[in-house]
Short mmCIF file of C-alpha atoms (C1' of nucleotides) in Angstrom, two decimals:
data_model
loop_
_atom_site.label_atom_id
_atom_site.label_comp_id
_atom_site.label_asym_id
_atom_site.label_seq_id
_atom_site.Cartn_x
_atom_site.Cartn_y
_atom_site.Cartn_z
CA UNK M 1 -54.10 21.19 -31.76
CA UNK M 2 -53.52 17.65 -33.13
CA UNK M 3 -49.31 18.93 -33.05
CA UNK M 4 -48.50 16.05 -30.89
CA UNK M 5 -46.20 13.10 -32.79
CA UNK M 6 -48.29 10.50 -34.61
CA UNK M 7 -46.45 8.14 -33.15
CA UNK M 8 -48.06 8.03 -29.17
CA UNK M 9 -48.57 5.39 -28.74
CA UNK M 10 -46.27 2.42 -28.16
CA UNK M 11 -48.49 0.02 -25.73
CA UNK M 12 -48.03 -3.21 -27.63
CA UNK M 13 -51.13 -4.16 -29.04
CA UNK M 14 -52.09 -1.30 -30.72
CA UNK M 15 -48.24 -1.28 -32.85
CA UNK M 16 -48.88 -4.84 -33.20
CA UNK M 17 -52.08 -3.76 -35.16
CA UNK M 18 -50.47 -0.62 -36.68
CA UNK M 19 -47.67 -2.56 -37.94
CA UNK M 20 -50.52 -5.18 -38.66
CA UNK M 21 -53.03 -2.66 -41.01
CA UNK M 22 -49.57 -0.92 -42.79
CA UNK M 23 -47.92 -3.99 -44.13
CA UNK M 24 -51.68 -5.62 -44.89
CA UNK M 25 -51.85 -2.30 -46.73
CA UNK M 26 -49.33 -2.20 -48.58
CA UNK M 27 -49.62 -5.54 -50.11
CA UNK M 28 -53.60 -4.78 -51.21
CA UNK M 29 -51.91 -1.72 -52.70
CA UNK M 30 -48.43 -3.11 -54.21
CA UNK M 31 -46.52 -1.54 -53.28
CA UNK M 32 -45.10 -5.29 -52.15
CA UNK M 33 -46.09 -6.73 -55.44
CA UNK M 34 -46.28 -9.85 -55.43
CA UNK M 35 -43.44 -12.07 -55.05
CA UNK M 36 -41.40 -9.19 -53.01
CA UNK M 37 -39.26 -10.04 -50.95
CA UNK M 38 -40.11 -9.16 -47.30
CA UNK M 39 -36.35 -8.21 -45.42
CA UNK M 40 -37.54 -8.91 -41.86
CA UNK M 41 -34.73 -6.55 -41.00
CA UNK M 42 -35.45 -3.45 -42.57
CA UNK M 43 -39.16 -3.26 -41.78
CA UNK M 44 -38.15 -3.56 -38.33
CA UNK M 45 -35.78 -1.15 -38.33
CA UNK M 46 -38.35 1.22 -40.27
CA UNK M 47 -40.91 0.45 -37.66
CA UNK M 48 -39.10 0.78 -35.35
CA UNK M 49 -38.63 -2.23 -33.09
CA UNK M 50 -36.30 -5.94 -33.35
CA UNK M 51 -36.71 -8.93 -36.07
CA UNK M 52 -39.01 -10.57 -32.57
CA UNK M 53 -42.52 -7.73 -32.51
CA UNK M 54 -42.19 -7.54 -36.77
CA UNK M 55 -41.86 -11.36 -36.31
CA UNK M 56 -45.66 -11.06 -34.76
CA UNK M 57 -46.89 -9.20 -37.58
CA UNK M 58 -45.41 -11.67 -40.46
CA UNK M 59 -47.21 -14.60 -39.15
CA UNK M 60 -50.56 -13.62 -38.36
CA UNK M 61 -49.90 -12.10 -42.65
CA UNK M 62 -49.25 -15.38 -43.55
CA UNK M 63 -52.09 -16.99 -41.35
CA UNK M 64 -54.15 -14.57 -43.98
CA UNK M 65 -52.44 -16.13 -47.12
CA UNK M 66 -51.09 -12.32 -47.61
CA UNK M 67 -46.87 -13.43 -47.15
CA UNK M 68 -45.03 -16.87 -47.22
CA UNK M 69 -42.11 -17.62 -45.06
CA UNK M 70 -39.25 -19.70 -45.65
CA UNK M 71 -36.59 -20.83 -43.59
CA UNK M 72 -32.88 -20.17 -45.01
CA UNK M 73 -34.81 -18.58 -47.66
CA UNK M 74 -36.54 -15.02 -47.66
CA UNK M 75 -40.64 -13.93 -46.88
CA UNK M 76 -42.80 -13.45 -49.65
CA UNK M 77 -45.62 -12.48 -50.95
CA UNK M 78 -47.82 -14.49 -51.37
CA UNK M 79 -49.49 -14.52 -55.02
CA UNK M 80 -53.05 -17.20 -56.78
CA UNK M 81 -52.84 -18.98 -59.77
CA UNK M 82 -55.25 -19.01 -61.77
CA UNK M 83 -57.71 -22.06 -60.93
CA UNK M 84 -57.56 -20.51 -57.80
CA UNK M 85 -58.46 -16.89 -57.14
CA UNK M 86 -61.70 -18.28 -59.50
CA UNK M 87 -62.46 -20.18 -56.59
CA UNK M 88 -61.73 -17.65 -54.04
CA UNK M 89 -63.98 -15.27 -56.88
CA UNK M 90 -66.58 -18.08 -56.20
CA UNK M 91 -66.47 -17.90 -53.32
CA UNK M 92 -66.65 -14.34 -52.98
CA UNK M 93 -69.96 -13.70 -55.19
CA UNK M 94 -71.76 -15.72 -52.99
CA UNK M 95 -70.47 -13.77 -49.87
CA UNK M 96 -71.04 -10.05 -51.23
CA UNK M 97 -75.13 -11.58 -52.02
CA UNK M 98 -74.91 -12.79 -47.96
CA UNK M 99 -73.84 -9.15 -46.87
CA UNK M 100 -77.49 -8.09 -47.83
CA UNK M 101 -79.26 -11.45 -45.79
CA UNK M 102 -77.36 -11.79 -42.82
CA UNK M 103 -78.38 -8.56 -40.54
CA UNK M 104 -78.50 -6.14 -42.98
CA UNK M 105 -78.01 -2.40 -41.49
CA UNK M 106 -78.64 1.15 -43.29
CA UNK M 107 -75.73 3.30 -42.89
CA UNK M 108 -76.24 5.81 -40.57
CA UNK M 109 -75.16 9.78 -40.66
CA UNK M 110 -71.40 9.66 -40.60
CA UNK M 111 -71.30 6.53 -43.30
CA UNK M 112 -73.44 8.54 -45.42
CA UNK M 113 -71.22 10.86 -45.55
CA UNK M 114 -68.15 8.56 -46.26
CA UNK M 115 -70.11 7.23 -48.52
CA UNK M 116 -70.76 10.65 -50.44
CA UNK M 117 -66.60 11.31 -49.44
CA UNK M 118 -66.47 7.44 -52.12
CA UNK M 119 -68.85 9.23 -54.68
CA UNK M 120 -66.50 12.08 -54.82
CA UNK M 121 -63.58 10.66 -54.99
CA UNK M 122 -64.46 8.53 -57.96
CA UNK M 123 -65.68 11.59 -59.27
CA UNK M 124 -62.69 12.60 -58.89
CA UNK M 125 -60.50 9.87 -60.16
CA UNK M 126 -62.23 9.53 -63.53
CA UNK M 127 -60.91 12.91 -64.71
CA UNK M 128 -57.71 11.96 -63.76
CA UNK M 129 -56.99 8.48 -63.37
CA UNK M 130 -54.37 7.10 -61.61
CA UNK M 131 -53.27 4.09 -60.92
CA UNK M 132 -52.74 4.44 -56.61
CA UNK M 133 -54.85 6.49 -55.65
CA UNK M 134 -57.69 3.90 -57.02
CA UNK M 135 -56.11 1.05 -55.72
CA UNK M 136 -56.83 2.18 -52.02
CA UNK M 137 -60.56 4.38 -53.48
CA UNK M 138 -61.27 1.08 -53.98
CA UNK M 139 -59.77 -1.03 -50.40
CA UNK M 140 -62.28 1.99 -48.98
CA UNK M 141 -64.73 1.60 -50.23
CA UNK M 142 -64.85 -1.89 -50.45
CA UNK M 143 -64.69 -1.49 -46.71
CA UNK M 144 -67.84 1.41 -46.01
CA UNK M 145 -69.62 -1.94 -47.66
CA UNK M 146 -68.48 -3.93 -45.05
CA UNK M 147 -70.29 -1.85 -42.87
CA UNK M 148 -73.31 -2.78 -44.30
CA UNK M 149 -73.28 -6.05 -42.43
CA UNK M 150 -73.66 -6.18 -38.80
CA UNK M 151 -72.78 -10.38 -39.01
CA UNK M 152 -69.26 -9.44 -37.62
CA UNK M 153 -68.13 -13.52 -38.89
CA UNK M 154 -69.40 -12.38 -42.38
CA UNK M 155 -67.33 -9.66 -42.23
CA UNK M 156 -64.12 -11.08 -41.04
CA UNK M 157 -63.82 -13.67 -43.89
CA UNK M 158 -64.99 -11.62 -46.35
CA UNK M 159 -61.88 -8.70 -45.64
CA UNK M 160 -60.02 -11.89 -45.84
CA UNK M 161 -61.36 -12.85 -48.91
CA UNK M 162 -61.16 -9.85 -50.17
CA UNK M 163 -57.94 -8.89 -49.73
CA UNK M 164 -56.21 -11.67 -50.64
CA UNK M 165 -58.27 -11.39 -54.02
CA UNK M 166 -58.24 -7.51 -54.66
CA UNK M 167 -54.60 -7.25 -55.01
CA UNK M 168 -54.04 -10.41 -58.00
CA UNK M 169 -56.40 -8.18 -60.31
CA UNK M 170 -54.99 -4.29 -59.52
CA UNK M 171 -51.94 -6.56 -61.01
CA UNK M 172 -53.56 -7.14 -64.25
CA UNK M 173 -55.76 -4.22 -64.74
CA UNK M 174 -52.12 -1.98 -63.89
CA UNK M 175 -49.99 -4.04 -65.67
CA UNK M 176 -51.84 -2.27 -68.60
CA UNK M 177 -52.59 1.25 -68.71
CA UNK M 178 -55.20 1.72 -70.26
CA UNK M 179 -57.90 -0.93 -68.95
CA UNK M 180 -57.44 1.99 -66.02
CA UNK M 181 -59.64 4.76 -67.29
CA UNK M 182 -62.69 1.65 -68.35
CA UNK M 183 -61.39 -0.27 -64.59
CA UNK M 184 -61.91 3.21 -63.60
CA UNK M 185 -65.62 4.14 -65.12
CA UNK M 186 -67.47 1.38 -64.43
CA UNK M 187 -65.91 1.51 -60.74
CA UNK M 188 -68.26 5.07 -60.74
CA UNK M 189 -70.28 3.89 -62.36
CA UNK M 190 -70.69 0.45 -59.46
CA UNK M 191 -70.30 3.00 -56.61
CA UNK M 192 -73.45 5.18 -58.18
CA UNK M 193 -75.58 2.25 -59.04
CA UNK M 194 -74.55 1.03 -54.72
CA UNK M 195 -75.75 4.27 -53.27
CA UNK M 196 -79.02 4.19 -55.77
CA UNK M 197 -79.74 1.36 -54.16
CA UNK M 198 -78.66 2.27 -50.48
CA UNK M 199 -80.68 5.57 -51.09
CA UNK M 200 -84.44 3.58 -51.67
CA UNK M 201 -82.91 1.17 -48.53
CA UNK M 202 -82.79 -1.75 -50.21
CA UNK M 203 -80.16 -3.35 -48.99
CA UNK M 204 -79.71 -7.49 -51.07
CA UNK M 205 -79.75 -4.91 -54.09
CA UNK M 206 -77.19 -3.23 -53.49
CA UNK M 207 -75.31 -6.59 -53.21
CA UNK M 208 -76.29 -7.62 -55.93
CA UNK M 209 -74.79 -5.48 -57.31
CA UNK M 210 -72.30 -5.70 -56.09
CA UNK M 211 -72.30 -9.48 -56.28
CA UNK M 212 -72.88 -8.54 -60.43
CA UNK M 213 -69.60 -5.95 -60.22
CA UNK M 214 -67.51 -8.46 -58.84
CA UNK M 215 -67.88 -11.26 -60.79
CA UNK M 216 -67.71 -8.68 -64.24
CA UNK M 217 -64.43 -8.05 -62.66
CA UNK M 218 -63.28 -11.26 -62.74
CA UNK M 219 -64.12 -11.66 -66.32
CA UNK M 220 -62.78 -8.70 -67.16
CA UNK M 221 -59.77 -9.82 -65.74
CA UNK M 222 -59.74 -13.40 -66.53
CA UNK M 223 -60.25 -13.23 -70.47
CA UNK M 224 -56.86 -10.67 -69.80
CA UNK M 225 -55.81 -8.22 -70.46
CA UNK M 226 -54.91 -6.57 -74.21
CA UNK M 227 -51.87 -7.57 -74.58
CA UNK M 228 -50.72 -4.64 -77.38
CA UNK N 1 -41.16 -52.01 -39.09
CA UNK N 2 -42.55 -49.04 -38.40
CA UNK N 3 -40.30 -49.14 -34.60
CA UNK N 4 -38.91 -45.33 -35.07
CA UNK N 5 -40.30 -42.72 -32.70
CA UNK N 6 -42.95 -41.23 -33.84
CA UNK N 7 -41.18 -37.86 -33.64
CA UNK N 8 -38.89 -38.55 -36.13
CA UNK N 9 -39.56 -35.12 -38.14
CA UNK N 10 -37.82 -32.00 -36.30
CA UNK N 11 -38.19 -29.64 -39.94
CA UNK N 12 -39.86 -26.08 -38.31
CA UNK N 13 -41.94 -25.98 -40.83
CA UNK N 14 -43.16 -29.25 -40.10
CA UNK N 15 -42.97 -28.91 -36.01
CA UNK N 16 -45.49 -25.45 -36.27
CA UNK N 17 -48.37 -27.74 -38.37
CA UNK N 18 -47.98 -30.69 -35.50
CA UNK N 19 -47.97 -28.10 -32.48
CA UNK N 20 -50.99 -25.84 -34.04
CA UNK N 21 -52.69 -29.04 -34.68
CA UNK N 22 -52.76 -30.53 -31.18
CA UNK N 23 -53.14 -27.57 -29.07
CA UNK N 24 -56.32 -26.50 -31.45
CA UNK N 25 -57.65 -29.92 -31.27
CA UNK N 26 -57.57 -29.87 -27.52
CA UNK N 27 -59.41 -26.40 -27.73
CA UNK N 28 -62.30 -28.26 -30.06
CA UNK N 29 -62.30 -31.39 -27.97
CA UNK N 30 -62.67 -29.78 -24.45
CA UNK N 31 -59.48 -30.20 -22.88
CA UNK N 32 -58.59 -26.45 -22.29
CA UNK N 33 -62.79 -25.42 -21.65
CA UNK N 34 -63.47 -21.78 -22.70
CA UNK N 35 -61.10 -19.49 -20.77
CA UNK N 36 -58.99 -21.80 -19.76
CA UNK N 37 -55.02 -20.28 -19.46
CA UNK N 38 -52.68 -21.74 -21.69
CA UNK N 39 -49.04 -21.73 -19.57
CA UNK N 40 -46.10 -20.75 -22.55
CA UNK N 41 -44.02 -22.11 -20.56
CA UNK N 42 -45.86 -25.74 -19.72
CA UNK N 43 -46.53 -26.13 -23.00
CA UNK N 44 -43.33 -25.03 -24.30
CA UNK N 45 -41.43 -28.03 -22.32
CA UNK N 46 -44.44 -30.60 -23.13
CA UNK N 47 -44.45 -30.08 -27.38
CA UNK N 48 -40.18 -29.97 -26.13
CA UNK N 49 -39.27 -26.60 -27.25
CA UNK N 50 -38.77 -23.25 -26.49
CA UNK N 51 -41.19 -20.39 -25.37
CA UNK N 52 -40.23 -18.78 -28.84
CA UNK N 53 -41.23 -21.71 -31.34
CA UNK N 54 -44.91 -21.88 -29.23
CA UNK N 55 -45.60 -18.04 -29.09
CA UNK N 56 -46.03 -18.47 -32.86
CA UNK N 57 -48.35 -21.46 -32.40
CA UNK N 58 -50.26 -19.09 -30.34
CA UNK N 59 -50.21 -15.95 -32.88
CA UNK N 60 -51.83 -17.58 -34.96
CA UNK N 61 -54.22 -19.19 -33.29
CA UNK N 62 -55.27 -16.09 -31.70
CA UNK N 63 -55.99 -14.64 -35.74
CA UNK N 64 -58.32 -17.29 -35.57
CA UNK N 65 -60.09 -16.08 -32.97
CA UNK N 66 -58.95 -19.86 -30.50
CA UNK N 67 -57.56 -17.46 -28.10
CA UNK N 68 -56.23 -13.82 -26.53
CA UNK N 69 -53.64 -13.04 -25.37
CA UNK N 70 -53.57 -10.19 -22.81
CA UNK N 71 -49.58 -8.71 -22.40
CA UNK N 72 -49.11 -9.09 -18.12
CA UNK N 73 -51.31 -11.45 -17.02
CA UNK N 74 -51.55 -14.46 -19.40
CA UNK N 75 -53.34 -16.31 -22.78
CA UNK N 76 -56.62 -17.80 -22.62
CA UNK N 77 -59.05 -19.59 -24.56
CA UNK N 78 -62.03 -17.16 -26.27
CA UNK N 79 -65.48 -18.29 -24.65
CA UNK N 80 -68.57 -16.24 -26.96
CA UNK N 81 -71.57 -14.87 -26.58
CA UNK N 82 -74.61 -16.28 -27.54
CA UNK N 83 -74.84 -13.34 -30.40
CA UNK N 84 -72.32 -13.54 -31.79
CA UNK N 85 -72.66 -17.20 -31.70
CA UNK N 86 -75.94 -16.69 -33.61
CA UNK N 87 -74.28 -14.99 -36.20
CA UNK N 88 -71.94 -17.44 -35.96
CA UNK N 89 -74.59 -20.23 -37.34
CA UNK N 90 -76.25 -18.22 -39.71
CA UNK N 91 -73.23 -17.89 -42.47
CA UNK N 92 -72.43 -21.38 -41.12
CA UNK N 93 -75.51 -22.37 -42.73
CA UNK N 94 -75.32 -20.58 -45.70
CA UNK N 95 -71.62 -21.85 -46.38
CA UNK N 96 -72.68 -25.19 -45.61
CA UNK N 97 -75.02 -25.68 -48.20
CA UNK N 98 -72.12 -23.81 -50.50
CA UNK N 99 -70.12 -26.83 -50.64
CA UNK N 100 -72.17 -28.92 -51.92
CA UNK N 101 -73.05 -26.05 -55.23
CA UNK N 102 -69.39 -24.98 -55.32
CA UNK N 103 -66.97 -27.37 -57.08
CA UNK N 104 -68.85 -30.29 -54.73
CA UNK N 105 -66.36 -33.13 -55.68
CA UNK N 106 -67.66 -37.62 -54.66
CA UNK N 107 -66.13 -39.17 -53.06
CA UNK N 108 -63.52 -41.46 -53.63
CA UNK N 109 -63.42 -44.39 -52.84
CA UNK N 110 -60.60 -43.67 -49.80
CA UNK N 111 -63.75 -41.38 -48.71
CA UNK N 112 -65.91 -44.01 -48.75
CA UNK N 113 -64.08 -46.41 -46.59
CA UNK N 114 -64.02 -43.56 -44.96
CA UNK N 115 -67.54 -42.14 -44.38
CA UNK N 116 -68.04 -46.65 -42.86
CA UNK N 117 -65.67 -46.11 -40.94
CA UNK N 118 -67.38 -42.78 -39.72
CA UNK N 119 -70.55 -44.93 -39.91
CA UNK N 120 -69.80 -47.04 -38.25
CA UNK N 121 -68.19 -45.17 -34.99
CA UNK N 122 -70.73 -43.34 -34.79
CA UNK N 123 -73.12 -46.59 -34.25
CA UNK N 124 -70.58 -48.49 -31.60
CA UNK N 125 -71.25 -44.81 -30.38
CA UNK N 126 -74.94 -45.02 -29.50
CA UNK N 127 -74.14 -47.83 -27.64
CA UNK N 128 -72.14 -46.76 -25.97
CA UNK N 129 -71.73 -43.05 -25.12
CA UNK N 130 -68.89 -40.75 -24.66
CA UNK N 131 -68.82 -37.44 -24.91
CA UNK N 132 -64.41 -37.20 -25.91
CA UNK N 133 -65.11 -38.93 -28.52
CA UNK N 134 -67.69 -37.52 -29.85
CA UNK N 135 -66.22 -35.43 -29.96
CA UNK N 136 -63.40 -36.39 -31.79
CA UNK N 137 -66.33 -38.42 -34.04
CA UNK N 138 -67.96 -34.73 -34.14
CA UNK N 139 -64.66 -33.02 -36.25
CA UNK N 140 -63.44 -35.99 -38.07
CA UNK N 141 -66.54 -36.36 -40.04
CA UNK N 142 -67.01 -32.40 -40.68
CA UNK N 143 -63.31 -33.01 -42.24
CA UNK N 144 -65.11 -35.61 -44.55
CA UNK N 145 -67.26 -34.66 -45.15
CA UNK N 146 -65.20 -31.08 -46.07
CA UNK N 147 -63.89 -33.12 -48.41
CA UNK N 148 -67.14 -32.47 -50.84
CA UNK N 149 -65.94 -29.45 -51.88
CA UNK N 150 -62.71 -29.14 -53.81
CA UNK N 151 -62.82 -25.20 -53.27
CA UNK N 152 -60.34 -24.19 -50.73
CA UNK N 153 -61.06 -21.60 -49.20
CA UNK N 154 -64.83 -22.55 -49.08
CA UNK N 155 -63.31 -24.96 -47.11
CA UNK N 156 -61.21 -23.08 -45.38
CA UNK N 157 -63.66 -20.73 -44.28
CA UNK N 158 -65.82 -23.72 -42.94
CA UNK N 159 -63.32 -24.82 -41.20
CA UNK N 160 -61.88 -22.12 -39.20
CA UNK N 161 -66.01 -20.94 -37.66
CA UNK N 162 -66.18 -24.67 -37.68
CA UNK N 163 -63.27 -25.47 -34.96
CA UNK N 164 -64.85 -21.54 -33.43
CA UNK N 165 -68.17 -22.16 -32.94
CA UNK N 166 -68.41 -26.50 -31.82
CA UNK N 167 -66.36 -26.55 -28.94
CA UNK N 168 -68.99 -23.89 -27.20
CA UNK N 169 -71.94 -26.21 -28.79
CA UNK N 170 -70.12 -29.26 -27.39
CA UNK N 171 -69.35 -27.69 -23.94
CA UNK N 172 -73.35 -27.17 -23.92
CA UNK N 173 -74.05 -30.72 -24.50
CA UNK N 174 -71.35 -32.09 -22.29
CA UNK N 175 -73.22 -29.54 -19.06
CA UNK N 176 -75.46 -32.31 -19.25
CA UNK N 177 -75.08 -35.81 -19.34
CA UNK N 178 -78.53 -37.01 -20.07
CA UNK N 179 -78.47 -35.03 -24.06
CA UNK N 180 -75.40 -36.62 -25.11
CA UNK N 181 -78.40 -39.70 -25.75
CA UNK N 182 -80.25 -37.71 -27.84
CA UNK N 183 -77.26 -35.38 -29.35
CA UNK N 184 -75.55 -39.12 -30.74
CA UNK N 185 -78.27 -40.62 -31.45
CA UNK N 186 -79.57 -37.19 -34.20
CA UNK N 187 -75.83 -37.35 -35.24
CA UNK N 188 -75.80 -40.53 -35.67
CA UNK N 189 -78.98 -40.19 -37.71
CA UNK N 190 -77.27 -37.17 -39.59
CA UNK N 191 -74.84 -39.13 -40.66
CA UNK N 192 -76.90 -42.47 -41.40
CA UNK N 193 -79.22 -39.13 -43.40
CA UNK N 194 -76.48 -37.57 -45.88
CA UNK N 195 -74.68 -40.88 -46.56
CA UNK N 196 -77.65 -41.72 -48.04
CA UNK N 197 -78.14 -39.24 -50.21
CA UNK N 198 -74.45 -39.37 -51.51
CA UNK N 199 -74.28 -43.07 -51.83
CA UNK N 200 -77.20 -41.67 -55.04
CA UNK N 201 -74.56 -39.00 -56.12
CA UNK N 202 -76.50 -35.68 -54.44
CA UNK N 203 -74.53 -33.58 -53.35
CA UNK N 204 -76.92 -31.06 -52.54
CA UNK N 205 -78.45 -33.21 -50.99
CA UNK N 206 -76.73 -33.44 -48.95
CA UNK N 207 -75.80 -30.17 -48.20
CA UNK N 208 -78.65 -28.91 -46.98
CA UNK N 209 -79.75 -32.03 -44.57
CA UNK N 210 -75.87 -30.74 -42.97
CA UNK N 211 -77.46 -27.51 -42.93
CA UNK N 212 -81.11 -28.60 -41.44
CA UNK N 213 -79.05 -30.55 -38.22
CA UNK N 214 -76.90 -27.29 -37.90
CA UNK N 215 -79.93 -24.80 -37.53
CA UNK N 216 -81.50 -26.96 -35.46
CA UNK N 217 -78.05 -28.38 -32.83
CA UNK N 218 -78.00 -23.89 -32.66
CA UNK N 219 -81.63 -24.39 -32.41
CA UNK N 220 -81.59 -26.26 -28.80
CA UNK N 221 -78.81 -25.66 -27.58
CA UNK N 222 -80.31 -21.73 -27.69
CA UNK N 223 -83.06 -23.42 -25.52
CA UNK N 224 -80.31 -24.28 -22.92
CA UNK N 225 -80.07 -27.86 -21.89
CA UNK N 226 -83.00 -28.99 -18.73
CA UNK N 227 -81.60 -27.33 -16.03
CA UNK N 228 -83.03 -30.31 -13.44
"C1'" DG L 1 -61.65 -0.91 10.58
"C1'" DA L 2 -61.21 0.29 5.90
"C1'" DG L 3 -59.33 2.65 2.29
"C1'" DC L 4 -56.00 3.57 -0.34
"C1'" DG L 5 -50.41 2.92 -1.80
"C1'" DC L 6 -46.45 0.20 -2.49
"C1'" DT L 7 -45.06 -3.92 -3.20
"C1'" DT L 8 -43.48 -8.52 -4.80
"C1'" DC L 9 -44.68 -12.44 -8.46
"C1'" DG L 10 -46.25 -14.46 -12.01
"C1'" DT L 11 -46.16 -13.50 -16.38
"C1'" DT L 12 -46.30 -11.90 -21.52
"C1'" DG L 13 -43.43 -8.42 -24.83
"C1'" DT L 14 -39.06 -6.70 -27.24
"C1'" DG L 15 -33.89 -7.47 -28.20
"C1'" DC L 16 -30.05 -9.92 -28.78
"C1'" DA L 17 -27.06 -13.55 -29.83
"C1'" DC L 18 -26.78 -18.00 -32.05
"C1'" DA L 19 -28.21 -22.66 -34.72
"C1'" DT L 20 -29.86 -24.28 -39.21
"C1'" DC L 21 -31.39 -23.77 -43.15
"C1'" DA L 22 -31.44 -23.29 -48.30
"C1'" DT L 23 -28.49 -20.33 -52.44
"C1'" DT L 24 -24.51 -18.84 -54.44
"C1'" DG L 25 -20.45 -19.69 -56.91
"C1'" DC L 26 -16.31 -20.68 -57.22
"C1'" DC L 27 -12.60 -24.53 -56.85
"C1'" DT L 28 -10.62 -28.49 -57.81
"C1'" DG L 29 -9.92 -32.66 -60.77
"C1'" DA L 30 -10.97 -35.10 -63.74
"C1'" DT H 1 -13.43 -28.02 -70.66
"C1'" DC H 2 -17.40 -29.47 -67.57
"C1'" DA H 3 -18.98 -31.54 -63.03
"C1'" DG H 4 -19.38 -32.41 -58.51
"C1'" DG H 5 -18.58 -30.96 -53.93
"C1'" DC H 6 -18.30 -27.05 -50.65
"C1'" DA H 7 -17.11 -22.77 -48.56
"C1'" DA H 8 -19.21 -18.16 -48.05
"C1'" DT H 9 -23.17 -15.84 -47.31
"C1'" DG H 10 -27.58 -13.85 -46.54
"C1'" DA H 11 -31.65 -15.34 -44.64
"C1'" DT H 12 -35.22 -17.52 -41.38
"C1'" DG H 13 -35.80 -20.08 -36.68
"C1'" DT H 14 -34.59 -20.37 -32.33
"C1'" DG H 15 -32.96 -19.96 -27.06
"C1'" DC H 16 -32.36 -17.36 -23.41
"C1'" DA H 17 -32.07 -13.14 -19.95
"C1'" DC H 18 -34.28 -9.16 -19.39
"C1'" DA H 19 -37.94 -5.44 -19.69
"C1'" DA H 20 -42.74 -3.93 -19.31
"C1'" DC H 21 -47.31 -4.98 -17.49
"C1'" DG H 22 -51.34 -6.09 -14.51
"C1'" DA H 23 -53.21 -8.57 -10.61
"C1'" DA H 24 -53.11 -9.02 -6.28
"C1'" DG H 25 -51.96 -9.70 -1.07
"C1'" DC H 26 -49.59 -6.42 2.37
"C1'" DG H 27 -48.62 -3.08 5.12
"C1'" DC H 28 -49.28 1.45 6.17
"C1'" DT H 29 -52.28 5.94 7.84
"C1'" DC H 30 -56.78 7.56 8.30
#
DNA sequence: GAGCGCTTCGTTGTGCACATCATTGCCTGA
DNA sequence: TCAGGCAATGATGTGCACAACGAAGCGCTC
């Protein structure tokens, strides 16, 4: 069963969401590195539409600060300088802690299952590191953690800032393969620690652990990878 | 001098910003109350363009949660139920305090001048209350306070949440004219208190005062205006 | 008379042709 | 040989005509 073609739904809204999610994911996973030019025509062709609906997606992404369009030149994936990145990280620290204080909700059965799967994937990644799978796992774990607060505006803000910063951090990680091993190891420990806190039911502790890891990952990035 | 027509700048980006700012302001000042349908054609004609550039603005506003487009029906100014509004307020409380802790900057001469002007306007408003001028003053004062932090991402987030919530609060205020007097009075005191804290140079205290007032204004709104 | 369906109308969504803009590289003249 | 301008190129921005969609009103049928 389930033999139907993927793109059954062709309602305007669904298609918009699909394109938006897909392109955002590519930017976040560094398929489109910062500075990359996105061709409206090529993307439109890929998604089987004209430029008009695609441009709508790009306008949204521009509002989210992920791309920037320049008349007559092109649409580029944004990059950020270290100073603004530092500001965003400082804000993310506080917001991460807030997820444990504002409308926290314990995981339900489905979310537990998801967390177990994420833990398995992280352990598998330690045995066999891979940049892209690491990036995807990082995104998935973050989104899972976001389910721990019922505060919808907070979730939106955290998600927005996450997508703005993580790709920059990933860029640093990917720059030197040697660090990837360390980062995967640290990440695996973060997952285990947070799950341990969740099992006790201490959501605030889980949030504090996440906050600590965000802080440390930024410090590691700021100090820079070994240029050996 | 300065006899030139207003709309000299016609670069695409400038025009987009102008339209975006103008429509957002109208939504925030309740010129377009929640539920109002925005006519793409009428707005496009007003701004002297076709629907295409205007739609770009609407897409941005939809991303900010201020409007929602429905295919074949119309584009409507969003409303929010009390539960989500409460969540947003809880978040705004924390963020307001953060503006006093993350990258605080003391006002420069120009900002002091602006604050003095705002104080004068608020006092004038007590003597002669007016809903629309109150709304505009509220917006202006909020934006001025935002200048007290150099953390750009924090400013963006605060601004975004402010525009989402304040119009709902204003709607409650405008519903009964009797409360307008009280609200103006409270607001005037808030301005004075915050300016007092700023004169001492205690930015954190100023942020805490703002936080307290956000909290109290939500409580007043939640309890509801007198339906007499 | 009531209920169901069709038709009409208005609105947003899409596709395409063209305008506008910035870059690039060549060509010309000193 | 070098410098400056200018035209060609390719990108995003705009305008318009049409498609898709949803709601409301009208009429037909039971």
